[in-house]
Structures are given as structure tokens and as C-alpha cells.
CSV table of C-alpha atoms in Angstrom, one decimal:
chain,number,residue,atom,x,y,z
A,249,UNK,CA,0.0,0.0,0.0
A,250,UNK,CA,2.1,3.3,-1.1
A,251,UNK,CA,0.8,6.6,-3.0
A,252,UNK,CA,1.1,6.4,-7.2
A,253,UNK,CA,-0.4,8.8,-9.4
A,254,UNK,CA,-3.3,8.5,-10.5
A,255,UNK,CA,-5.5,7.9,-14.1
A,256,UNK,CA,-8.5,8.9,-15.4
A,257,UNK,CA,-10.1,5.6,-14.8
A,258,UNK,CA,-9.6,6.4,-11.7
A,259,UNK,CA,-12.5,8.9,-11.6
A,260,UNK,CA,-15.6,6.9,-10.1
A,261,UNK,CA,-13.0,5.7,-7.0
A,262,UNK,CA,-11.9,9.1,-6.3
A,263,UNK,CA,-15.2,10.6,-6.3
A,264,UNK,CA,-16.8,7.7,-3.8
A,265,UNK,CA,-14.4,8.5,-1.5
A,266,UNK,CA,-14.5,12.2,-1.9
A,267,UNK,CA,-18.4,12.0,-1.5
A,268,UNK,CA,-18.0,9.5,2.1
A,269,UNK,CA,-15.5,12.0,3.3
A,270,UNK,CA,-18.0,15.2,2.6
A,271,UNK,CA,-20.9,12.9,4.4
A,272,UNK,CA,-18.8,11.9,7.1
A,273,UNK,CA,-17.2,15.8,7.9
A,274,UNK,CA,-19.9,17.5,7.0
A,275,UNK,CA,-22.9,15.6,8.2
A,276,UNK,CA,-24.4,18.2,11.1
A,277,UNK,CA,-22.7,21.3,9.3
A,278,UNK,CA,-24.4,21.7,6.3
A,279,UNK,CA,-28.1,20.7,5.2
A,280,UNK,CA,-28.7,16.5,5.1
A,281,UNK,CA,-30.7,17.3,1.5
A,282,UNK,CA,-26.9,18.9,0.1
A,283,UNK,CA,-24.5,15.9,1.3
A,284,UNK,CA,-27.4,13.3,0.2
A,285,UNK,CA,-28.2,15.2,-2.8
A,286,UNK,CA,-24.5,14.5,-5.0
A,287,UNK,CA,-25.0,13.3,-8.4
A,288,UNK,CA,-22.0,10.6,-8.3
A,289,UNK,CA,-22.1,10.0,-11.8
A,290,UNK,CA,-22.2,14.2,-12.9
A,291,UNK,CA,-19.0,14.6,-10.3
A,292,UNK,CA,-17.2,11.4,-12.0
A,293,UNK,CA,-17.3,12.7,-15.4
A,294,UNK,CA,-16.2,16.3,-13.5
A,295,UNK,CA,-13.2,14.6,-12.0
A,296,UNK,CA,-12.2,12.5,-15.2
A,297,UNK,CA,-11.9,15.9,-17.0
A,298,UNK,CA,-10.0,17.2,-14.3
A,299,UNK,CA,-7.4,14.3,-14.2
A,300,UNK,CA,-7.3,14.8,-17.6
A,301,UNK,CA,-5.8,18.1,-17.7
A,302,UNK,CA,-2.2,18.6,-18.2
A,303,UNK,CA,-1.5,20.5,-15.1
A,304,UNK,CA,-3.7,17.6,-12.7
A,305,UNK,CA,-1.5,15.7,-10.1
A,306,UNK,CA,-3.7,13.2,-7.9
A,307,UNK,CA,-2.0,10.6,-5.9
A,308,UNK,CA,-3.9,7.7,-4.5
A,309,UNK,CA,-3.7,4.5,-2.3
A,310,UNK,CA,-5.6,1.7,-3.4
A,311,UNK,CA,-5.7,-1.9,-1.6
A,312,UNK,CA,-6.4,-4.9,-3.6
A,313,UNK,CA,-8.2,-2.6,-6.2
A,314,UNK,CA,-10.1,-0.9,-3.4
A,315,UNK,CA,-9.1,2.8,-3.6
A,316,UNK,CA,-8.5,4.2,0.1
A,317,UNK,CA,-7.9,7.7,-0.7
A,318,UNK,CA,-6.3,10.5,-2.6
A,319,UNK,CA,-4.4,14.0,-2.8
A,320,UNK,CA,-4.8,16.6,-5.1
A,321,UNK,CA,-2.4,18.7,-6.5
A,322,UNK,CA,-2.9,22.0,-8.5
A,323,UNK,CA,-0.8,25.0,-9.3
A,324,UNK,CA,-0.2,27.3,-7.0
A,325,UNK,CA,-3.0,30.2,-7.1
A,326,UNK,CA,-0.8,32.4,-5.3
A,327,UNK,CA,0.1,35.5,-7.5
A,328,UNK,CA,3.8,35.6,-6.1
A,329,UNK,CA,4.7,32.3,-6.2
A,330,UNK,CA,7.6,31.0,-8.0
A,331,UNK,CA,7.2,28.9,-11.6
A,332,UNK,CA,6.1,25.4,-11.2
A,333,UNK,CA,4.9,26.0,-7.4
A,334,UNK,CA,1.7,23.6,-6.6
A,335,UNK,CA,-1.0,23.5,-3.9
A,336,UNK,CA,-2.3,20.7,-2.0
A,337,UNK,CA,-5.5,21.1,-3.0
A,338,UNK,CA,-6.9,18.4,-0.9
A,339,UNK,CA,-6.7,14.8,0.8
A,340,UNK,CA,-9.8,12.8,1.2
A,341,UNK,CA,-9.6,9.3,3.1
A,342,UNK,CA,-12.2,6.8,3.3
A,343,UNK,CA,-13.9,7.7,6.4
A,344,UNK,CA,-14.0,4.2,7.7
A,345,UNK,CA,-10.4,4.2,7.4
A,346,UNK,CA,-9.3,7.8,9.8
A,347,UNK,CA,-6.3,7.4,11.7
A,348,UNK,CA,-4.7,4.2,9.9
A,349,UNK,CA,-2.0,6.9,8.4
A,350,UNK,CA,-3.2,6.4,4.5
A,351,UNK,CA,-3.1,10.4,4.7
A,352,UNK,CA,0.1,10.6,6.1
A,353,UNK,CA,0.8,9.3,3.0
A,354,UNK,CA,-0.2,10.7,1.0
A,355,UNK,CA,1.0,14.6,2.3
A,356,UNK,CA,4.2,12.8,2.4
A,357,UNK,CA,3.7,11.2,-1.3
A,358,UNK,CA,2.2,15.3,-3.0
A,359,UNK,CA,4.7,17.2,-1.3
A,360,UNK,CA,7.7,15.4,-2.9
């Protein structure tokens, strides 16, 4: 189990767990009828276009085909900041799955 990058086929995995990890931090913040309301399918097809652009870096673990979680990298959006500087745009771990170090990880994985 270590971080590798990630493909567009990857979309439908990624988006499950992004969707468990909004439900499971988010459930009592914002409105039941918003977390249960996600279109899966629309934000797949949103996330294969974003792993297909050229400047898209996601890492994620996967266990016997079962993706675990994932770290997304973008360019930096700070005005000032060098050429080629990214963001870590986010890390979403199966909720089931908190504290077993999969996003230690992965921080460890995007910011080399």
C-alpha cells in the first residue's frame, strides 16, 4: 500500500471517497438534503476531465483494487509564487479508514 499517481479511470473511485469524506465531515454542518443530494455520476465525469488536464497531479492509495484515498495537487494560485509551485488542493480518506496513516501518506507522497 504506497501513494502512485493516479489515471483517469480512476475517476468513479476518487469521487466515492470524496463523497464519504463530505458525508462523514460535513454531516451536522451543512443541510442533510446537500450531502445526500451529490449526483456521483455528474462529479465522476467532472473529475475524469479534471485528471485529464495537463497540469492535474492526484495521488492515490488503493488496496487490492479498493481505492483508500487521494491528494490533489494544483498550481499554485498564489500570485507571487515561483514557476512550477503547486497547492495541495486536498486529501480525502475513506472515512472508515481515519487514523490508519493512508493520509500521512499521501501529504508525504504530493509534497515530494
Amino acid at each position: 500500500m504506497f501513494p502512485c499517481r493516479t489515471t483517469v479511470g480512476d475517476a468513479l473511485g476518487i469521487t466515492k471517497v470524496a463523497i464519504a469524506g463530505w458525508k462523514g465531515a460535513y454531516r451536522g454542518i451543512f443541510a442533510d438534503e446537500f450531502l445526500d443530494g451529490f449526483d456521483e455520476e455528474q462529479k465522476a465525469r467532472e473529475r475524469a476531465e479534471h485528471l485529464a488536464a495537463p497540469n492535474a497531479a492526484t495521488f492515490v492509495v488503493e488496496d487490492g483494487g479498493r481505492l483508500l484515498g487521494f491528494a490533489n495537487l494544483v498550481p499554485s494560485r498564489d500570485a507571487d509564487a515561483p514557476p512550477r509551485t503547486g497547492e495541495l488542493a486536498g486529501i480525502y480518506v475513506n472515512p472508515v479508514l481515519k487514523g490508519c496513516g493512508i493520509g500521512r501518506l499521501l501529504f508525504e507522497a504530493a509534497t515530494a
